[in-house]
Amino acid sequence: MKTYDNVNQFWIARNSWGPGFAQEGSFKVAFGVASVLSPGDTFGVVFKPSLAAPKRPPPQLAAAPTLPNGCSYYQAVPGDYLSGVADRVAVPVEKLLLDNRDTLRDLDSPLAGKRLAVCSIGVSPAQPAPAPVPAPAPAPAPSTPPAASVVAPSLVRSLPSDSRTAQLRSLLGFKAAIDRQGTLAWSAERAANAGYCSFFGITCDTQGNVAKIEFNQVKLGGTLPPASVLRDLTALTGVELDTTGITGTLPTDWGVLTQLQDLRICRNSGITGTLPRTWAGLARLKVLYLYMNKLTGTLSPEFGTAWLAMELLSLSTNSFMGPLPREWAGMSRLRTLHLYDNRLTGTLSPGFGFAWPVMENLLLSNNALTGPLPREWAGMGRLKTLYLNTNKLTGTLSPALGAAWTAIEALQLSTNAFTGPLPFEWAGMGRLKTLHIT
């Protein structure tokens, strides 16, 4: 609102969209006083274009010695908005966002007073590498699409040219397989001087090597390439393809990508087939998310003796069948295991109890598991969440669990066939907030 006309009793409101969306001007707004409206006015709102809209000052670009050649600073003034600045300095808005991702963390805050780096295509401002972000729990909540990394040109140029060429070749091969929709603007032209580090979805390490490929809720629609396409990305430790519309099966030869530590291929209903036994070769995996796909088959016992670094494993909402292999007790670093909404059968191995001492979140609900809840599971002293509801479990509830599960907050045991009393010793679960045994 700009002002209020006390004589004619209406408000004057400025058009807030800016010249990039509509003509500058003002609105005349009257509330319940129809007599003040001009002929033809309706609903108490009239848009009156400014006859002589004030001109905005020209872009305030200043050379800055701290930026590489091809870059300068723009000093934002009151009334500036992001797309307008991008248009005026002739830079794509996504590049302006990328080059100023630290300055523009809060997109709702005004631009006025902020100093923005403006760089030509193929040039990026030198910025420190972002601090590593801890891996989140595998809840199926959408996350923010990743921004590309920025690598200092001097470091990028220090890479041997054959290494840059090989990594670019791998990325373009990956795009050819994964991006049937033509969403990604990756090309050899844009990758001059190892510019692939500025590709959307790519994160590089401080040496200019591709470290992560991450797409979340980006429509791609292709298939996963064979491991040979990625063989030259020797520093690649993370791949995320969450809600991307990809189809096909999990490549059996990906087991040779032994440098991978974080692999998330989830919420893609076109992903079918099995979880290949050959993936036991991914011995450095700490995080594996394959939830909400259409995977089938059994769970290989080999993973239990191979994935010794695994911490977060989510295979929920698929159609896996057969038992939960007792060999999986070998994953002693597991903190989260999600296997709910599958077709698992068999009993719960007592050996998991003391083999998973750091387990915090164990979700096995909506399967067809049988047998008792082992008293040996008292060894999971850090449990915070245990969901076993909607199975076919039987037997009594062990009093020993009450004295051991002192950290537990949510316990779901409903829709089973447990018998006997609710042990008095379970009063020791002092942090318990939710208990379902219906």
PDB file of C-alpha atoms in Angstrom, residues 108-353:
ATOM      1  CA  ASP A 108      12.604 -14.280   0.150  1.00  0.00           C
ATOM      2  CA  SER A 109      14.866 -11.554   1.503  1.00  0.00           C
ATOM      3  CA  PRO A 110      15.225  -8.265  -0.454  1.00  0.00           C
ATOM      4  CA  LEU A 111      18.136  -7.940  -2.857  1.00  0.00           C
ATOM      5  CA  ALA A 112      18.799  -4.298  -1.957  1.00  0.00           C
ATOM      6  CA  GLY A 113      22.300  -3.804  -0.582  1.00  0.00           C
ATOM      7  CA  LYS A 114      23.598  -7.205  -1.679  1.00  0.00           C
ATOM      8  CA  ARG A 115      26.667  -7.472  -3.885  1.00  0.00           C
ATOM      9  CA  LEU A 116      26.178 -10.086  -6.594  1.00  0.00           C
ATOM     10  CA  ALA A 117      28.902 -11.700  -8.677  1.00  0.00           C
ATOM     11  CA  VAL A 118      28.116 -11.502 -12.402  1.00  0.00           C
ATOM     12  CA  CYS A 119      30.204 -13.824 -14.569  1.00  0.00           C
ATOM     13  CA  SER A 120      30.216 -14.673 -18.251  1.00  0.00           C
ATOM     14  CA  ILE A 121      29.100 -18.120 -19.390  1.00  0.00           C
ATOM     15  CA  GLY A 122      31.855 -20.632 -18.658  1.00  0.00           C
ATOM     16  CA  VAL A 123      33.342 -18.524 -15.859  1.00  0.00           C
ATOM     17  CA  SER A 124      32.566 -18.905 -12.155  1.00  0.00           C
ATOM     18  CA  PRO A 125      33.689 -16.890  -9.135  1.00  0.00           C
ATOM     19  CA  ALA A 126      36.235 -18.578  -6.896  1.00  0.00           C
ATOM     20  CA  GLN A 127      34.485 -19.742  -3.741  1.00  0.00           C
ATOM     21  CA  PRO A 128      35.509 -22.066  -0.929  1.00  0.00           C
ATOM     22  CA  ALA A 129      34.281 -25.602  -1.208  1.00  0.00           C
ATOM     23  CA  PRO A 130      31.075 -26.209   0.766  1.00  0.00           C
ATOM     24  CA  ALA A 131      31.363 -28.013   4.072  1.00  0.00           C
ATOM     25  CA  PRO A 132      30.249 -31.658   3.977  1.00  0.00           C
ATOM     26  CA  VAL A 133      26.620 -32.215   4.905  1.00  0.00           C
ATOM     27  CA  PRO A 134      25.731 -35.157   7.146  1.00  0.00           C
ATOM     28  CA  ALA A 135      23.621 -37.807   5.446  1.00  0.00           C
ATOM     29  CA  PRO A 136      19.930 -37.422   6.343  1.00  0.00           C
ATOM     30  CA  ALA A 137      17.713 -40.205   7.617  1.00  0.00           C
ATOM     31  CA  PRO A 138      16.024 -42.075   4.741  1.00  0.00           C
ATOM     32  CA  ALA A 139      12.553 -40.625   5.240  1.00  0.00           C
ATOM     33  CA  PRO A 140      10.775 -40.310   1.877  1.00  0.00           C
ATOM     34  CA  ALA A 141      10.527 -36.527   2.108  1.00  0.00           C
ATOM     35  CA  PRO A 142      11.574 -34.529  -0.958  1.00  0.00           C
ATOM     36  CA  SER A 143      14.753 -32.547  -0.623  1.00  0.00           C
ATOM     37  CA  THR A 144      15.939 -29.441  -2.406  1.00  0.00           C
ATOM     38  CA  PRO A 145      17.427 -30.087  -5.860  1.00  0.00           C
ATOM     39  CA  PRO A 146      21.208 -29.824  -5.676  1.00  0.00           C
ATOM     40  CA  ALA A 147      23.139 -26.854  -6.924  1.00  0.00           C
ATOM     41  CA  ALA A 148      26.247 -27.407  -8.993  1.00  0.00           C
ATOM     42  CA  SER A 149      29.592 -26.903  -7.323  1.00  0.00           C
ATOM     43  CA  VAL A 150      31.995 -24.101  -8.055  1.00  0.00           C
ATOM     44  CA  VAL A 151      35.695 -24.845  -8.444  1.00  0.00           C
ATOM     45  CA  ALA A 152      38.451 -22.259  -8.622  1.00  0.00           C
ATOM     46  CA  PRO A 153      39.628 -21.961 -12.251  1.00  0.00           C
ATOM     47  CA  SER A 154      43.273 -22.376 -11.226  1.00  0.00           C
ATOM     48  CA  LEU A 155      42.491 -25.727  -9.616  1.00  0.00           C
ATOM     49  CA  VAL A 156      40.399 -26.850 -12.568  1.00  0.00           C
ATOM     50  CA  ARG A 157      43.160 -25.995 -15.014  1.00  0.00           C
ATOM     51  CA  SER A 158      45.627 -27.944 -12.879  1.00  0.00           C
ATOM     52  CA  LEU A 159      43.890 -31.173 -13.905  1.00  0.00           C
ATOM     53  CA  PRO A 160      45.584 -32.934 -16.819  1.00  0.00           C
ATOM     54  CA  SER A 161      43.675 -32.310 -20.036  1.00  0.00           C
ATOM     55  CA  ASP A 162      43.189 -36.033 -20.626  1.00  0.00           C
ATOM     56  CA  SER A 163      41.521 -36.326 -17.203  1.00  0.00           C
ATOM     57  CA  ARG A 164      39.161 -33.444 -17.995  1.00  0.00           C
ATOM     58  CA  THR A 165      38.354 -34.987 -21.364  1.00  0.00           C
ATOM     59  CA  ALA A 166      37.698 -38.419 -19.858  1.00  0.00           C
ATOM     60  CA  GLN A 167      35.419 -37.070 -17.126  1.00  0.00           C
ATOM     61  CA  LEU A 168      33.463 -34.970 -19.608  1.00  0.00           C
ATOM     62  CA  ARG A 169      33.081 -38.008 -21.860  1.00  0.00           C
ATOM     63  CA  SER A 170      31.686 -39.994 -18.928  1.00  0.00           C
ATOM     64  CA  LEU A 171      29.217 -37.251 -18.016  1.00  0.00           C
ATOM     65  CA  LEU A 172      27.958 -36.902 -21.574  1.00  0.00           C
ATOM     66  CA  GLY A 173      27.576 -40.684 -21.773  1.00  0.00           C
ATOM     67  CA  PHE A 174      25.640 -40.624 -18.505  1.00  0.00           C
ATOM     68  CA  LYS A 175      23.380 -37.881 -19.862  1.00  0.00           C
ATOM     69  CA  ALA A 176      22.754 -39.821 -23.073  1.00  0.00           C
ATOM     70  CA  ALA A 177      21.449 -42.762 -21.049  1.00  0.00           C
ATOM     71  CA  ILE A 178      19.657 -41.036 -18.202  1.00  0.00           C
ATOM     72  CA  ASP A 179      18.120 -37.958 -19.839  1.00  0.00           C
ATOM     73  CA  ARG A 180      15.572 -39.076 -22.425  1.00  0.00           C
ATOM     74  CA  GLN A 181      13.578 -35.900 -21.801  1.00  0.00           C
ATOM     75  CA  GLY A 182      16.399 -33.570 -22.853  1.00  0.00           C
ATOM     76  CA  THR A 183      16.214 -31.773 -19.512  1.00  0.00           C
ATOM     77  CA  LEU A 184      19.937 -31.316 -18.925  1.00  0.00           C
ATOM     78  CA  ALA A 185      21.842 -28.577 -20.741  1.00  0.00           C
ATOM     79  CA  TRP A 186      25.136 -30.467 -20.588  1.00  0.00           C
ATOM     80  CA  SER A 187      27.369 -30.145 -23.638  1.00  0.00           C
ATOM     81  CA  ALA A 188      31.024 -30.141 -24.624  1.00  0.00           C
ATOM     82  CA  GLU A 189      30.775 -26.460 -25.471  1.00  0.00           C
ATOM     83  CA  ARG A 190      29.618 -25.560 -21.965  1.00  0.00           C
ATOM     84  CA  ALA A 191      32.353 -27.676 -20.455  1.00  0.00           C
ATOM     85  CA  ALA A 192      35.286 -25.700 -21.847  1.00  0.00           C
ATOM     86  CA  ASN A 193      38.089 -25.501 -19.251  1.00  0.00           C
ATOM     87  CA  ALA A 194      36.461 -28.228 -17.130  1.00  0.00           C
ATOM     88  CA  GLY A 195      33.243 -26.249 -16.932  1.00  0.00           C
ATOM     89  CA  TYR A 196      31.425 -29.502 -16.236  1.00  0.00           C
ATOM     90  CA  CYS A 197      31.798 -28.598 -12.568  1.00  0.00           C
ATOM     91  CA  SER A 198      29.126 -25.948 -13.141  1.00  0.00           C
ATOM     92  CA  PHE A 199      26.697 -28.418 -14.743  1.00  0.00           C
ATOM     93  CA  PHE A 200      23.386 -28.611 -12.896  1.00  0.00           C
ATOM     94  CA  GLY A 201      23.417 -31.658 -10.615  1.00  0.00           C
ATOM     95  CA  ILE A 202      27.210 -32.005 -10.516  1.00  0.00           C
ATOM     96  CA  THR A 203      29.411 -31.468  -7.473  1.00  0.00           C
ATOM     97  CA  CYS A 204      33.188 -31.448  -7.886  1.00  0.00           C
ATOM     98  CA  ASP A 205      35.912 -31.804  -5.315  1.00  0.00           C
ATOM     99  CA  THR A 206      38.523 -29.097  -4.783  1.00  0.00           C
ATOM    100  CA  GLN A 207      40.678 -30.559  -7.550  1.00  0.00           C
ATOM    101  CA  GLY A 208      37.934 -30.324 -10.166  1.00  0.00           C
ATOM    102  CA  ASN A 209      37.052 -34.032 -10.194  1.00  0.00           C
ATOM    103  CA  VAL A 210      33.402 -35.081 -10.350  1.00  0.00           C
ATOM    104  CA  ALA A 211      32.465 -36.192  -6.820  1.00  0.00           C
ATOM    105  CA  LYS A 212      28.645 -36.363  -6.873  1.00  0.00           C
ATOM    106  CA  ILE A 213      25.780 -36.619  -9.345  1.00  0.00           C
ATOM    107  CA  GLU A 214      22.510 -35.560  -7.699  1.00  0.00           C
ATOM    108  CA  PHE A 215      19.018 -35.114  -9.138  1.00  0.00           C
ATOM    109  CA  ASN A 216      15.928 -34.817  -6.955  1.00  0.00           C
ATOM    110  CA  GLN A 217      12.490 -34.360  -8.538  1.00  0.00           C
ATOM    111  CA  VAL A 218      14.007 -33.645 -11.952  1.00  0.00           C
ATOM    112  CA  LYS A 219      12.232 -35.319 -14.876  1.00  0.00           C
ATOM    113  CA  LEU A 220      14.814 -37.346 -16.794  1.00  0.00           C
ATOM    114  CA  GLY A 221      13.050 -40.526 -17.914  1.00  0.00           C
ATOM    115  CA  GLY A 222      16.041 -42.543 -19.120  1.00  0.00           C
ATOM    116  CA  THR A 223      17.785 -45.660 -17.838  1.00  0.00           C
ATOM    117  CA  LEU A 224      20.866 -46.328 -15.735  1.00  0.00           C
ATOM    118  CA  PRO A 225      23.988 -46.738 -17.896  1.00  0.00           C
ATOM    119  CA  PRO A 226      26.463 -49.589 -17.552  1.00  0.00           C
ATOM    120  CA  ALA A 227      29.387 -49.088 -15.210  1.00  0.00           C
ATOM    121  CA  SER A 228      31.735 -48.618 -18.164  1.00  0.00           C
ATOM    122  CA  VAL A 229      30.161 -45.199 -18.795  1.00  0.00           C
ATOM    123  CA  LEU A 230      31.230 -44.031 -15.327  1.00  0.00           C
ATOM    124  CA  ARG A 231      34.631 -45.706 -15.150  1.00  0.00           C
ATOM    125  CA  ASP A 232      36.570 -42.469 -15.672  1.00  0.00           C
ATOM    126  CA  LEU A 233      34.813 -40.737 -12.762  1.00  0.00           C
ATOM    127  CA  THR A 234      37.278 -42.180 -10.294  1.00  0.00           C
ATOM    128  CA  ALA A 235      36.449 -39.605  -7.589  1.00  0.00           C
ATOM    129  CA  LEU A 236      32.685 -40.211  -7.810  1.00  0.00           C
ATOM    130  CA  THR A 237      31.439 -41.102  -4.318  1.00  0.00           C
ATOM    131  CA  GLY A 238      27.743 -40.207  -4.500  1.00  0.00           C
ATOM    132  CA  VAL A 239      24.851 -40.720  -6.937  1.00  0.00           C
ATOM    133  CA  GLU A 240      21.289 -39.592  -6.197  1.00  0.00           C
ATOM    134  CA  LEU A 241      18.379 -40.130  -8.603  1.00  0.00           C
ATOM    135  CA  ASP A 242      15.274 -39.421  -6.532  1.00  0.00           C
ATOM    136  CA  THR A 243      11.914 -39.067  -8.305  1.00  0.00           C
ATOM    137  CA  THR A 244      13.418 -38.719 -11.770  1.00  0.00           C
ATOM    138  CA  GLY A 245      11.154 -41.031 -13.783  1.00  0.00           C
ATOM    139  CA  ILE A 246      13.974 -43.379 -14.769  1.00  0.00           C
ATOM    140  CA  THR A 247      13.093 -46.944 -15.762  1.00  0.00           C
ATOM    141  CA  GLY A 248      14.742 -50.323 -16.246  1.00  0.00           C
ATOM    142  CA  THR A 249      16.794 -52.479 -13.905  1.00  0.00           C
ATOM    143  CA  LEU A 250      19.741 -51.915 -11.589  1.00  0.00           C
ATOM    144  CA  PRO A 251      22.900 -52.620 -13.644  1.00  0.00           C
ATOM    145  CA  THR A 252      24.627 -55.734 -12.370  1.00  0.00           C
ATOM    146  CA  ASP A 253      28.065 -54.350 -13.225  1.00  0.00           C
ATOM    147  CA  TRP A 254      27.744 -51.352 -10.909  1.00  0.00           C
ATOM    148  CA  GLY A 255      29.363 -53.554  -8.297  1.00  0.00           C
ATOM    149  CA  VAL A 256      32.731 -52.519  -9.756  1.00  0.00           C
ATOM    150  CA  LEU A 257      32.155 -48.852  -8.823  1.00  0.00           C
ATOM    151  CA  THR A 258      33.922 -49.529  -5.556  1.00  0.00           C
ATOM    152  CA  GLN A 259      34.498 -45.859  -4.714  1.00  0.00           C
ATOM    153  CA  LEU A 260      30.758 -45.224  -4.188  1.00  0.00           C
ATOM    154  CA  GLN A 261      29.783 -44.354  -0.619  1.00  0.00           C
ATOM    155  CA  ASP A 262      26.304 -42.859  -1.020  1.00  0.00           C
ATOM    156  CA  LEU A 263      23.853 -44.309  -3.568  1.00  0.00           C
ATOM    157  CA  ARG A 264      20.219 -43.168  -3.684  1.00  0.00           C
ATOM    158  CA  ILE A 265      17.962 -44.463  -6.459  1.00  0.00           C
ATOM    159  CA  CYS A 266      14.510 -44.070  -4.980  1.00  0.00           C
ATOM    160  CA  ARG A 267      10.901 -43.181  -5.757  1.00  0.00           C
ATOM    161  CA  ASN A 268      11.166 -44.303  -9.386  1.00  0.00           C
ATOM    162  CA  SER A 269       8.238 -46.623 -10.091  1.00  0.00           C
ATOM    163  CA  GLY A 270       9.817 -47.710 -13.370  1.00  0.00           C
ATOM    164  CA  ILE A 271      12.815 -49.337 -11.645  1.00  0.00           C
ATOM    165  CA  THR A 272      12.183 -53.098 -11.640  1.00  0.00           C
ATOM    166  CA  GLY A 273      14.077 -56.355 -11.276  1.00  0.00           C
ATOM    167  CA  THR A 274      16.228 -57.482  -8.380  1.00  0.00           C
ATOM    168  CA  LEU A 275      18.935 -56.051  -6.144  1.00  0.00           C
ATOM    169  CA  PRO A 276      21.964 -57.626  -7.864  1.00  0.00           C
ATOM    170  CA  ARG A 277      24.185 -59.886  -5.766  1.00  0.00           C
ATOM    171  CA  THR A 278      27.154 -58.323  -7.551  1.00  0.00           C
ATOM    172  CA  TRP A 279      26.487 -55.099  -5.660  1.00  0.00           C
ATOM    173  CA  ALA A 280      28.281 -56.796  -2.781  1.00  0.00           C
ATOM    174  CA  GLY A 281      31.331 -55.277  -4.466  1.00  0.00           C
ATOM    175  CA  LEU A 282      30.269 -51.833  -3.216  1.00  0.00           C
ATOM    176  CA  ALA A 283      32.215 -52.358  -0.018  1.00  0.00           C
ATOM    177  CA  ARG A 284      32.510 -48.652   0.846  1.00  0.00           C
ATOM    178  CA  LEU A 285      28.782 -47.946   0.797  1.00  0.00           C
ATOM    179  CA  LYS A 286      27.571 -46.066   3.852  1.00  0.00           C
ATOM    180  CA  VAL A 287      24.161 -45.077   2.495  1.00  0.00           C
ATOM    181  CA  LEU A 288      21.915 -47.057   0.137  1.00  0.00           C
ATOM    182  CA  TYR A 289      18.368 -45.849  -0.551  1.00  0.00           C
ATOM    183  CA  LEU A 290      16.269 -47.942  -2.947  1.00  0.00           C
ATOM    184  CA  TYR A 291      12.868 -47.285  -1.407  1.00  0.00           C
ATOM    185  CA  MET A 292       9.605 -46.859  -3.342  1.00  0.00           C
ATOM    186  CA  ASN A 293      10.674 -48.626  -6.531  1.00  0.00           C
ATOM    187  CA  LYS A 294       9.272 -51.873  -7.986  1.00  0.00           C
ATOM    188  CA  LEU A 295      12.110 -54.188  -6.986  1.00  0.00           C
ATOM    189  CA  THR A 296      11.524 -57.897  -6.358  1.00  0.00           C
ATOM    190  CA  GLY A 297      13.460 -61.033  -5.466  1.00  0.00           C
ATOM    191  CA  THR A 298      15.240 -62.059  -2.298  1.00  0.00           C
ATOM    192  CA  LEU A 299      17.855 -60.261  -0.213  1.00  0.00           C
ATOM    193  CA  SER A 300      21.314 -61.735  -0.718  1.00  0.00           C
ATOM    194  CA  PRO A 301      23.134 -62.991   2.402  1.00  0.00           C
ATOM    195  CA  GLU A 302      26.405 -61.809   0.799  1.00  0.00           C
ATOM    196  CA  PHE A 303      25.573 -58.195   1.527  1.00  0.00           C
ATOM    197  CA  GLY A 304      25.921 -58.881   5.239  1.00  0.00           C
ATOM    198  CA  THR A 305      29.588 -59.776   4.939  1.00  0.00           C
ATOM    199  CA  ALA A 306      30.374 -57.177   2.245  1.00  0.00           C
ATOM    200  CA  TRP A 307      28.650 -53.972   3.315  1.00  0.00           C
ATOM    201  CA  LEU A 308      30.609 -53.567   6.534  1.00  0.00           C
ATOM    202  CA  ALA A 309      30.600 -49.751   6.286  1.00  0.00           C
ATOM    203  CA  MET A 310      26.821 -49.503   5.810  1.00  0.00           C
ATOM    204  CA  GLU A 311      25.031 -47.083   8.152  1.00  0.00           C
ATOM    205  CA  LEU A 312      21.731 -46.187   6.454  1.00  0.00           C
ATOM    206  CA  LEU A 313      19.892 -48.809   4.390  1.00  0.00           C
ATOM    207  CA  SER A 314      16.361 -48.256   3.093  1.00  0.00           C
ATOM    208  CA  LEU A 315      14.710 -50.848   0.830  1.00  0.00           C
ATOM    209  CA  SER A 316      11.129 -50.147   1.884  1.00  0.00           C
ATOM    210  CA  THR A 317       8.017 -50.136  -0.300  1.00  0.00           C
ATOM    211  CA  ASN A 318       9.165 -52.667  -2.869  1.00  0.00           C
ATOM    212  CA  SER A 319       8.256 -56.348  -3.285  1.00  0.00           C
ATOM    213  CA  PHE A 320      11.243 -58.117  -1.749  1.00  0.00           C
ATOM    214  CA  MET A 321      10.445 -61.596  -0.464  1.00  0.00           C
ATOM    215  CA  GLY A 322      12.038 -64.345   1.553  1.00  0.00           C
ATOM    216  CA  PRO A 323      13.812 -64.007   4.914  1.00  0.00           C
ATOM    217  CA  LEU A 324      15.886 -61.216   6.370  1.00  0.00           C
ATOM    218  CA  PRO A 325      19.265 -62.996   6.134  1.00  0.00           C
ATOM    219  CA  ARG A 326      20.923 -63.667   9.473  1.00  0.00           C
ATOM    220  CA  GLU A 327      24.241 -62.907   7.758  1.00  0.00           C
ATOM    221  CA  TRP A 328      23.201 -59.260   7.760  1.00  0.00           C
ATOM    222  CA  ALA A 329      24.311 -59.237  11.389  1.00  0.00           C
ATOM    223  CA  GLY A 330      27.716 -58.437   9.900  1.00  0.00           C
ATOM    224  CA  MET A 331      26.615 -54.852   9.213  1.00  0.00           C
ATOM    225  CA  SER A 332      27.609 -53.769  12.698  1.00  0.00           C
ATOM    226  CA  ARG A 333      27.535 -50.032  11.859  1.00  0.00           C
ATOM    227  CA  LEU A 334      23.888 -49.991  10.822  1.00  0.00           C
ATOM    228  CA  ARG A 335      21.974 -47.131  12.419  1.00  0.00           C
ATOM    229  CA  THR A 336      18.885 -47.243  10.215  1.00  0.00           C
ATOM    230  CA  LEU A 337      17.280 -50.195   8.425  1.00  0.00           C
ATOM    231  CA  HIS A 338      13.965 -49.717   6.619  1.00  0.00           C
ATOM    232  CA  LEU A 339      12.358 -52.823   5.105  1.00  0.00           C
ATOM    233  CA  TYR A 340       8.690 -52.034   5.658  1.00  0.00           C
ATOM    234  CA  ASP A 341       6.040 -52.603   2.970  1.00  0.00           C
ATOM    235  CA  ASN A 342       7.611 -55.676   1.378  1.00  0.00           C
ATOM    236  CA  ARG A 343       6.790 -59.410   1.364  1.00  0.00           C
ATOM    237  CA  LEU A 344       9.422 -60.689   3.759  1.00  0.00           C
ATOM    238  CA  THR A 345       8.865 -63.985   5.553  1.00  0.00           C
ATOM    239  CA  GLY A 346      10.715 -66.053   8.137  1.00  0.00           C
ATOM    240  CA  THR A 347      11.750 -65.278  11.694  1.00  0.00           C
ATOM    241  CA  LEU A 348      13.683 -62.475  13.364  1.00  0.00           C
ATOM    242  CA  SER A 349      17.253 -63.607  14.004  1.00  0.00           C
ATOM    243  CA  PRO A 350      18.255 -63.369  17.694  1.00  0.00           C
ATOM    244  CA  GLY A 351      21.794 -62.633  16.497  1.00  0.00           C
ATOM    245  CA  PHE A 352      20.806 -59.183  15.296  1.00  0.00           C
ATOM    246  CA  GLY A 353      20.449 -58.048  18.902  1.00  0.00           C
TER     247      GLY A 353
END
